[in-house]
N, CA and C of each residue as an Amber inpcrd file, in Angstrom:
protein
   528
 108.5410000  83.4510000  87.1930000 108.8000000  82.3440000  88.0960000
 108.2360000  81.0440000  87.5360000 107.1210000  81.0980000  86.8240000
 106.5360000  79.8770000  86.2840000 107.4120000  79.2990000  85.1830000
 108.1430000  80.1410000  84.4530000 109.0570000  79.6520000  83.4230000
 110.1930000  78.8500000  84.0600000 110.7110000  79.3580000  85.1780000
 111.7620000  78.6500000  85.8990000 111.2270000  77.3270000  86.4460000
 110.0160000  77.3350000  86.9530000 109.4050000  76.1200000  87.4880000
 109.2250000  75.0760000  86.3840000 108.7960000  75.5180000  85.1970000
 108.6250000  74.5840000  84.0760000 109.9550000  73.9880000  83.6600000
 111.0140000  74.7990000  83.6440000 112.3400000  74.3010000  83.2880000
 112.8400000  73.3020000  84.3220000 112.6440000  73.6230000  85.5950000
 113.0580000  72.7100000  86.6590000 112.2830000  71.3870000  86.5870000
 110.9970000  71.4730000  86.2660000 110.1980000  70.2530000  86.1290000
 110.6980000  69.3910000  84.9710000 111.0750000  70.0260000  83.8570000
 111.6250000  69.2730000  82.7260000 112.9490000  68.6260000  83.0980000
 113.7860000  69.3680000  83.8100000 115.0670000  68.8010000  84.2620000
 114.8390000  67.6010000  85.1660000 113.9070000  67.7280000  86.0860000
 113.6000000  66.6130000  86.9860000 113.0950000  65.3940000  86.2150000
 112.2980000  65.6320000  85.1660000 111.7890000  64.5320000  84.3430000
 112.9260000  63.8230000  83.6210000 113.8450000  64.5910000  83.0600000
 114.9930000  63.9940000  82.3650000 115.8670000  63.2260000  83.3460000
 116.1350000  63.8100000  84.5050000 116.9650000  63.1390000  85.5040000
 116.2960000  61.8700000  86.0140000 114.9890000  61.9070000  86.1850000
 114.2670000  60.7050000  86.6070000 114.3660000  59.6240000  85.5300000
 114.3240000  60.0220000  84.2600000 114.4770000  59.0630000  83.1700000
 115.8600000  58.4370000  83.1430000 116.8880000  59.2530000  83.3790000
 118.2550000  58.7310000  83.4260000 118.4080000  57.7710000  84.5980000
 117.8350000  58.1300000  85.7360000 117.9000000  57.2540000  86.9030000
 117.1730000  55.9410000  86.6190000 116.0010000  56.0150000  86.0030000
 115.2440000  54.8080000  85.6730000 116.0470000  53.9170000  84.7280000
 116.6740000  54.5130000  83.7230000 117.4710000  53.7440000  82.7680000
 118.6560000  53.0630000  83.4620000 119.2800000  53.7580000  84.3970000
 120.3940000  53.1750000  85.1510000 119.9370000  51.9790000  85.9690000
 118.8270000  52.1530000  86.6770000 118.3220000  51.0670000  87.5110000
 117.8330000  49.9060000  86.6460000 117.1980000  50.2080000  85.5220000
 116.7360000  49.1660000  84.6160000 117.9180000  48.3660000  84.0650000
 118.9730000  49.0630000  83.6450000 120.1570000  48.3830000  83.1170000
 120.8090000  47.5140000  84.1830000 120.9200000  48.0240000  85.3970000
 121.4840000  47.2290000  86.4880000 120.5990000  46.0260000  86.7990000
 119.2900000  46.1950000  86.6970000 118.3670000  45.0880000  86.9480000
 118.4890000  44.0080000  85.8770000 118.6100000  44.4340000  84.6240000
 118.8060000  43.4570000  83.5380000 120.1240000  42.7150000  83.7420000
 121.1730000  43.4420000  84.1500000 122.4610000  42.7980000  84.4180000
 122.3300000  41.7750000  85.5450000 121.5260000  42.0780000  86.5530000
 121.3050000  41.1390000  87.6500000 120.5820000  39.8840000  87.1620000
 119.5920000  40.0550000  86.3060000 118.8720000  38.9010000  85.7550000
 119.8160000  38.0450000  84.9160000 120.6320000  38.7010000  84.0850000
 121.5970000  37.9590000  83.2690000 122.5860000  37.2240000  84.1610000
 123.0170000  37.8550000  85.2450000 123.9290000  37.2160000  86.1920000
 123.3030000  35.9540000  86.7830000 122.0570000  36.0390000  87.1910000
 121.3680000  34.8800000  87.7800000 121.2150000  33.7650000  86.7490000
 120.8430000  34.1270000  85.5300000 120.6710000  33.1100000  84.4750000
 121.9960000  32.4360000  84.1530000 123.0810000  33.2180000  84.0720000
 124.3710000  32.6010000  83.7380000 124.8670000  31.6960000  84.8630000
 124.5830000  32.0390000  86.1030000 124.9680000  31.1340000  87.1890000
 124.1030000  29.8720000  87.1850000 122.8430000  30.0200000  86.7610000
 122.0160000  28.8250000  86.5750000 122.6000000  27.9250000  85.5050000
 123.0870000  28.5390000  84.4170000 123.7320000  27.7650000  83.3530000
 125.0200000  27.1130000  83.8610000 125.7580000  27.8160000  84.7010000
 126.9760000  27.2520000  85.2820000 126.6610000  25.9980000  86.0890000
 125.6690000  26.0780000  86.9460000 125.2890000  24.9180000  87.7780000
 124.7870000  23.7760000  86.8940000 123.9470000  24.0910000  85.9090000
 123.4280000  23.0610000  85.0040000 124.5710000  22.4180000  84.2190000
 125.4690000  23.2340000  83.6950000 126.5880000  22.6990000  82.9300000
 127.5290000  21.8550000  83.7720000 127.7750000  22.2840000  84.9920000
 128.7170000  21.5600000  85.8460000 128.1410000  20.2400000  86.3490000
 126.8920000  20.2570000  86.8050000 126.3570000  19.0730000  87.4750000
 125.4970000  18.1860000  86.5880000 124.9440000  18.7260000  85.5150000
 124.1020000  17.9080000  84.6440000 124.8760000  17.4870000  83.3910000
 125.5000000  18.4370000  82.7280000 126.2280000  18.1330000  81.4920000
 127.6680000  17.6990000  81.7490000 128.1480000  17.9360000  82.9580000
 129.5210000  17.6120000  83.3530000 130.5540000  18.3840000  82.5160000
 130.1800000  19.5720000  82.0820000 131.0660000  20.4740000  81.3420000
 130.8940000  21.8610000  81.9510000 131.9250000  22.3390000  82.6300000
 131.8380000  23.6340000  83.2950000 132.0910000  24.7610000  82.3090000
 131.1080000  25.6690000  82.1300000 131.3510000  26.8350000  81.2690000
 132.2860000  27.8140000  81.9830000 133.4680000  27.9920000  81.4340000
 134.4940000  28.7950000  82.1160000 134.2960000  30.2960000  81.9470000
 133.4950000  30.7090000  80.9940000 133.3040000  32.1280000  80.7200000
 132.3910000  32.8080000  81.7430000 131.6670000  32.0180000  82.5340000
 130.6890000  32.5870000  83.4610000 131.3520000  33.4810000  84.5090000
 132.5180000  33.0740000  84.9970000 133.1800000  33.8560000  86.0370000
 133.5480000  35.2550000  85.5330000 134.1110000  35.3520000  84.3510000
 134.4890000  36.6610000  83.8050000 133.2670000  37.5210000  83.5140000
 132.2130000  36.9090000  82.9890000 130.9760000  37.6550000  82.7320000
 130.3710000  38.1430000  84.0460000 130.4200000  37.2950000  85.0720000
 129.8770000  37.6730000  86.3790000 130.6270000  38.8610000  86.9680000
 131.9530000  38.8680000  86.8360000 132.7340000  40.0010000  87.3450000
 132.3580000  41.2950000  86.6350000 132.1650000  41.2170000  85.3270000
 131.7940000  42.4120000  84.5770000 130.3840000  42.8700000  84.9490000
 129.4540000  41.9370000  85.0670000 128.0780000  42.3000000  85.4010000
 127.9770000  42.9000000  86.8010000 128.7440000  42.3760000  87.7370000
 128.7220000  42.9140000  89.0990000 129.2240000  44.3540000  89.1070000
 130.2130000  44.6630000  88.2760000 130.6800000  46.0580000  88.1640000
 129.5450000  46.9610000  87.7100000 128.7990000  46.5350000  86.6970000
 127.6980000  47.3600000  86.1920000 126.5770000  47.4770000  87.2290000
 126.2570000  46.3890000  87.8900000 125.1940000  46.4230000  88.9010000
 125.5560000  47.4050000  90.0160000 126.7750000  47.2900000  90.5130000
 127.1900000  48.1380000  91.6400000 127.3320000  49.6060000  91.2320000
 128.0230000  49.8600000  90.1340000 128.3010000  51.2550000  89.7640000
 127.0720000  51.9770000  89.2340000 126.2520000  51.3140000  88.4470000
 125.0310000  51.9780000  87.9770000 124.0590000  52.2160000  89.1340000
 123.9870000  51.2490000  90.0460000 123.1390000  51.4350000  91.2280000
 123.6370000  52.5700000  92.1100000 124.9510000  52.6820000  92.2460000
 125.5180000  53.7680000  93.0570000 125.2580000  55.1220000  92.4180000
 125.4100000  55.1980000  91.1000000 125.1470000  56.4610000  90.4090000
 123.6920000  56.8820000  90.5200000 122.7830000  55.9200000  90.4070000
 121.3540000  56.2230000  90.5410000 121.0030000  56.5820000  91.9860000
 121.7030000  55.9840000  92.9320000 121.4400000  56.2610000  94.3440000
 121.7800000  57.6750000  94.7620000 122.6630000  58.3360000  94.0160000
 122.9980000  59.7250000  94.3360000 121.7640000  60.6130000  94.1600000
 121.0020000  60.3580000  93.1130000 119.8170000  61.1900000  92.8570000
 118.7520000  61.0080000  93.9380000 118.5500000  59.7670000  94.3600000
 117.4690000  59.4980000  95.3170000 117.9230000  59.5730000  96.7740000
 119.1570000  59.9960000  97.0140000 119.6880000  60.1210000  98.3840000
 119.5710000  58.8190000  99.1730000 119.8750000  57.7020000  98.5490000
 119.7750000  56.4250000  99.2590000 121.1020000  55.9770000  99.8520000
 122.1380000  56.7830000  99.6920000 123.4260000  56.4320000 100.2760000
 123.4610000  56.8210000 101.7430000 124.2630000  56.1170000 102.4990000
 124.4090000  56.3730000 103.9190000 125.0200000  57.7580000 104.1280000
 124.4360000  58.5040000 105.0050000 124.9530000  59.8330000 105.3120000
 124.7840000  60.1400000 106.7890000 125.7300000  60.8590000 107.3340000
 125.6560000  61.2630000 108.7300000 125.3050000  62.7470000 108.7560000
 124.1270000  63.0640000 109.2680000 123.6430000  64.4510000 109.2400000
 123.5860000  65.0800000 110.6260000 124.1510000  64.4300000 111.5980000
 124.0540000  64.9240000 112.9780000 124.5980000  66.3460000 113.1100000
 125.8180000  66.5780000 112.6310000 126.4310000  67.9000000 112.7990000
 125.7310000  68.9470000 111.9410000 125.3450000  68.5610000 110.7380000
 124.6260000  69.5070000 109.8790000 123.2950000  69.8990000 110.5160000
 122.5980000  68.9410000 111.0750000 121.2940000  69.2180000 111.6850000
 121.3990000  70.0710000 112.9480000 122.5740000  70.1000000 113.5670000
 122.7570000  70.9180000 114.7700000 123.0220000  72.3830000 114.4230000
 123.3240000  72.6650000 113.1750000 123.6500000  74.0260000 112.7450000
 122.3790000  74.8520000 112.5520000 122.5220000  76.1730000 112.5600000
 121.3720000  77.0290000 112.2310000 120.9130000  76.7580000 110.7970000
 119.6780000  77.1000000 110.5240000 119.0710000  76.7760000 109.2380000
 119.8470000  77.3670000 108.0610000 120.3230000  78.5770000 108.1700000
 121.0760000  79.2160000 107.0720000 122.3710000  78.4480000 106.7800000
 123.0220000  77.9760000 107.8170000 124.2600000  77.2030000 107.6430000
 123.9390000  75.8340000 107.0310000 122.8300000  75.2340000 107.4400000
 122.4250000  73.9480000 106.8590000 122.2580000  74.0570000 105.3470000
 121.6560000  75.1440000 104.8960000 121.4400000  75.3310000 103.4620000
 122.7660000  75.3990000 102.7100000 123.7310000  76.0960000 103.2650000
 125.0440000  76.2120000 102.6360000 125.7450000  74.8480000 102.6210000
 125.6690000  74.1290000 103.7230000 126.3220000  72.8190000 103.8110000
 125.7260000  71.8450000 102.7920000 124.4220000  71.8580000 102.6330000
 123.7700000  70.9430000 101.6910000 124.2380000  71.2180000 100.2620000
 124.3180000  72.4720000  99.8740000 124.7910000  72.8180000  98.5330000
 126.2760000  72.4710000  98.3890000 127.0590000  72.7120000  99.4290000
 128.4820000  72.3780000  99.4010000 128.6850000  70.8740000  99.2040000
 127.9060000  70.0720000  99.8840000 128.0080000  68.6170000  99.7480000
 127.7110000  68.1880000  98.3130000 126.7040000  68.8020000  97.7010000
 126.3900000  68.4780000  96.3060000 127.5760000  68.7620000  95.3940000
 128.2530000  69.8570000  95.6110000 129.3760000  70.1870000  94.7430000
 130.6220000  69.3530000  95.0520000 130.7950000  68.9320000  96.2950000
 131.8770000  67.9950000  96.6110000 131.6140000  66.6630000  95.9030000
 130.3680000  66.2020000  95.9310000 130.0120000  64.9800000  95.2080000
 130.2320000  65.1390000  93.7060000 129.9330000  66.3020000  93.1720000
 130.1400000  66.5520000  91.7460000 131.6220000  66.4560000  91.3900000
 132.4710000  67.0300000  92.2170000 133.9200000  66.9440000  91.9800000
 134.3820000  65.4950000  92.0810000 133.8850000  64.7620000  93.0670000
 134.2270000  63.3440000  93.1980000 133.8100000  62.5750000  91.9470000
 132.6020000  62.8330000  91.4590000 132.1310000  62.1670000  90.2490000
 132.9750000  62.5210000  89.0420000 133.4070000  63.7780000  88.9500000
 134.2510000  64.1880000  87.8280000 135.6030000  63.4780000  87.8660000
 136.1810000  63.3610000  89.0540000 137.4460000  62.6390000  89.1960000
 137.2450000  61.1700000  88.8240000 136.1450000  60.5980000  89.2680000
 135.8440000  59.2090000  88.9420000 135.6610000  59.0300000  87.4360000
 134.9770000  59.9640000  86.7980000 134.7760000  59.9120000  85.3520000
 136.1100000  59.9930000  84.6140000 136.9590000  60.9340000  85.0080000
 138.2550000  61.0970000  84.3420000 139.1590000  59.8840000  84.5610000
 139.1790000  59.3680000  85.7840000 139.9950000  58.1800000  86.0630000
 139.4530000  56.9690000  85.3070000 138.1410000  56.8440000  85.2430000
 137.5430000  55.7470000  84.4900000 137.8470000  55.8380000  83.0070000
 137.8650000  57.0650000  82.4860000 138.2110000  57.2630000  81.0820000
 139.6550000  56.8340000  80.8190000 140.5510000  57.1890000  81.7290000
 141.9530000  56.7670000  81.5870000 142.0740000  55.2420000  81.6560000
 141.3470000  54.6220000  82.5710000 141.3660000  53.1590000  82.6550000
 140.8280000  52.5210000  81.3750000 139.8060000  53.1250000  80.8010000
 139.2590000  52.5950000  79.5490000 140.2880000  52.6890000  78.4290000
 140.9950000  53.8160000  78.3430000 142.0380000  53.9660000  77.3190000
 143.1450000  52.9320000  77.5210000 143.5280000  52.7500000  78.7680000
 144.6150000  51.8270000  79.1000000 144.2380000  50.3760000  78.7840000
 142.9820000  50.0110000  79.0420000 142.5820000  48.6150000  78.9020000
 141.9940000  48.2460000  77.5590000 141.9780000  49.1690000  76.6170000
 141.3360000  48.8760000  75.3380000 142.0500000  47.7670000  74.5660000
 143.3610000  47.6630000  74.6990000 144.1230000  46.6830000  73.9260000
 144.1900000  45.3020000  74.5650000 143.8410000  45.1970000  75.8410000
 143.8750000  43.8790000  76.4820000 142.4540000  43.3070000  76.5420000
 142.3490000  42.0260000  76.2880000 141.0480000  41.3610000  76.2430000
 140.7560000  40.6490000  77.5510000 139.4850000  40.5980000  77.9090000
 139.0710000  39.8200000  79.0740000 139.1820000  38.3350000  78.7160000
 139.8250000  37.5420000  79.5670000 139.9340000  36.1250000  79.2640000
 138.5540000  35.4700000  79.2010000 138.4050000  34.5300000  78.3290000
 137.1950000  33.7240000  78.1200000 136.0640000  34.4820000  77.4150000
 136.0740000  35.8130000  77.4620000 135.0050000  36.5780000  76.8190000
 135.4430000  37.1630000  75.4820000 136.7100000  37.5040000  75.3790000
 137.2330000  38.0590000  74.1460000 136.8140000  39.4940000  73.8660000
 136.3850000  40.2170000  74.8810000 136.0370000  41.6310000  74.7110000
 137.0910000  42.4710000  75.4290000 137.2720000  43.7190000  75.0150000
 138.2930000  44.5600000  75.6760000 138.0030000  44.7600000  77.1650000
 139.0700000  44.8520000  77.9140000 138.9870000  45.1300000  79.3550000
 138.2160000  46.4160000  79.6190000 138.2050000  47.3050000  78.6610000
 137.5180000  48.5900000  78.8100000 136.0200000  48.4360000  79.0300000
 135.4340000  47.3220000  78.6270000 134.0130000  47.1170000  78.8750000
 133.7260000  46.9950000  80.3740000 134.6920000  46.4750000  81.1160000
 134.5120000  46.3870000  82.5670000 134.6680000  47.7580000  83.2110000
 135.6600000  48.5320000  82.7630000 135.9030000  49.8380000  83.3740000
 134.9380000  50.9090000  82.8760000 134.1630000  50.6060000  81.8530000
 133.1190000  51.5330000  81.4100000 132.1140000  51.7890000  82.5320000
 131.8900000  50.7990000  83.3810000 130.9550000  50.9670000  84.5020000
 131.4220000  52.0720000  85.4530000 132.7200000  52.1590000  85.6930000
 133.2680000  53.2040000  86.5630000 133.0490000  54.5740000  85.9220000
 133.3050000  54.6550000  84.6340000 133.1440000  55.9140000  83.9130000
 131.6840000  56.3610000  83.9210000 130.7750000  55.4180000  83.6820000
 129.3440000  55.7510000  83.7070000 128.9040000  56.2150000  85.0840000
 129.4090000  55.5610000  86.1240000 129.0560000  55.9570000  87.4920000
 129.5250000  57.3790000  87.7730000 130.7440000  57.7090000  87.3720000
 131.2390000  59.0730000  87.5570000 130.3820000  60.0870000  86.8340000
 129.9820000  59.7550000  85.6000000 129.1290000  60.6660000  84.8320000
 127.7670000  60.8270000  85.4970000 127.2170000  59.7360000  86.0210000
 125.9220000  59.8110000  86.7040000 126.0120000  60.6550000  87.9760000
 127.1070000  60.5160000  88.7080000 127.2770000  61.3090000  89.9260000
 127.3860000  62.7910000  89.5790000 128.1590000  63.1060000  88.5370000
 128.2760000  64.5020000  88.1060000 126.9100000  65.0340000  87.7000000
 126.1870000  64.2550000  86.9140000 124.8780000  64.6830000  86.4310000
 123.8980000  64.9020000  87.5800000 123.7640000  63.9020000  88.4460000
 122.7500000  63.9890000  89.5030000 123.1330000  64.9750000  90.6060000
 124.3610000  64.8890000  91.1120000 124.7560000  65.7910000  92.2020000
 124.9150000  67.2220000  91.6910000 125.4840000  67.3820000  90.5080000
 125.6620000  68.7240000  89.9550000 124.3420000  69.4090000  89.6640000
 123.4250000  68.6820000  89.0400000 122.1190000  69.2870000  88.7510000
 121.3410000  69.5570000  90.0290000 121.4520000  68.6640000  90.9980000
 120.7640000  68.8980000  92.2700000 121.3220000  70.1410000  92.9570000
 122.6520000  70.3110000  92.9070000 123.2580000  71.5070000  93.4880000
 122.8050000  72.7720000  92.7880000 122.7530000  72.7420000  91.4570000
 122.2900000  73.9160000  90.7090000 120.8250000  74.2170000  90.9890000
 120.0040000  73.1760000  91.0390000 118.5780000  73.3700000  91.3350000
 118.4090000  73.9370000  92.7370000 119.2120000  73.4590000  93.6650000
 119.1110000  73.9890000  95.0280000 119.5290000  75.4550000  95.0910000
 120.5160000  75.8340000  94.3160000 120.9100000  77.2450000  94.2930000
 119.7910000  78.0920000  93.6960000 119.1790000  77.6040000  92.6240000
 118.0980000  78.3670000  91.9830000 116.8680000  78.5080000  92.8760000
 116.6240000  77.5170000  93.7210000 115.4420000  77.5410000  94.5980000
 115.8190000  77.8530000  96.0450000 116.9830000  78.4180000  96.2490000
 117.5410000  78.6500000  97.5830000 116.6110000  79.4370000  98.4960000
 115.9500000  80.4360000  97.9550000 115.1070000  81.3200000  98.7760000
 113.8190000  80.6430000  99.2420000 113.3710000  79.6220000  98.5260000
 112.1010000  78.9940000  98.8740000 112.2560000  77.8120000  99.8350000
 113.4690000  77.5450000 100.2850000 113.6710000  76.4260000 101.2060000
 113.0570000  76.7290000 102.5650000 112.5550000  75.6880000 103.1880000
 112.0710000  75.7830000 104.5660000 112.7220000  74.6650000 105.3640000
 112.7690000  74.7850000 106.6810000 113.3450000  73.6920000 107.4710000
 112.6380000  72.3610000 107.2210000 111.3390000  72.4040000 106.9840000
 110.5940000  71.1690000 106.7190000 111.0150000  70.5550000 105.3850000
 111.2230000  71.3730000 104.3510000 111.6040000  70.8230000 103.0320000
 112.9810000  70.1800000 103.0890000 113.8980000  70.7170000 103.8930000
 115.2220000  70.1000000 104.0280000 115.1080000  68.7850000 104.7860000
 114.2980000  68.7460000 105.8220000 114.1440000  67.5170000 106.5970000
 113.5340000  66.4190000 105.7450000 112.5780000  66.7520000 104.8880000
 111.9500000  65.7440000 104.0420000 112.8570000  65.2620000 102.9240000
 113.7340000  66.1330000 102.4580000 114.5640000  65.8330000 101.3000000
 115.7720000  64.9870000 101.6560000 116.3200000  65.1270000 102.8240000
 117.5650000  64.4210000 103.1530000 117.3190000  63.2010000 103.9800000
């Protein structure tokens, strides 16, 4: 049992690192967004020359901020959820529902990843106006979010199956 616990602890450490990297990248994108809008205001009102590339960069950065934040939020359960009906069920049914939800999220993330990959292939030849980079750089955020959802929800579902017998009503209440 201690070998399984050590493996689960290593998995949790890796997943926490991936989540940290996602949030850090989204935070850097937010800082860059704020700085570029500061440059836009300075250029427009002080230099009297509006930098036109800021709008396209802002759209791309907002995609990364939103999608990376959403992918990281799956791991920490920060998304809105309605648990009223699940909480009314007997404890054994609650355990099954929680694992089922993880695998539904994993399938959703896989579909998002595959659709994002198709969008990236489709947009590789067209360039973003004013930036000169492929459109695929914007849709990469969707693909990354799908991969993060698969990683976090899928691993959480597997970990829950492996630790299924040790669950208590208190541990479920604290976790969700």
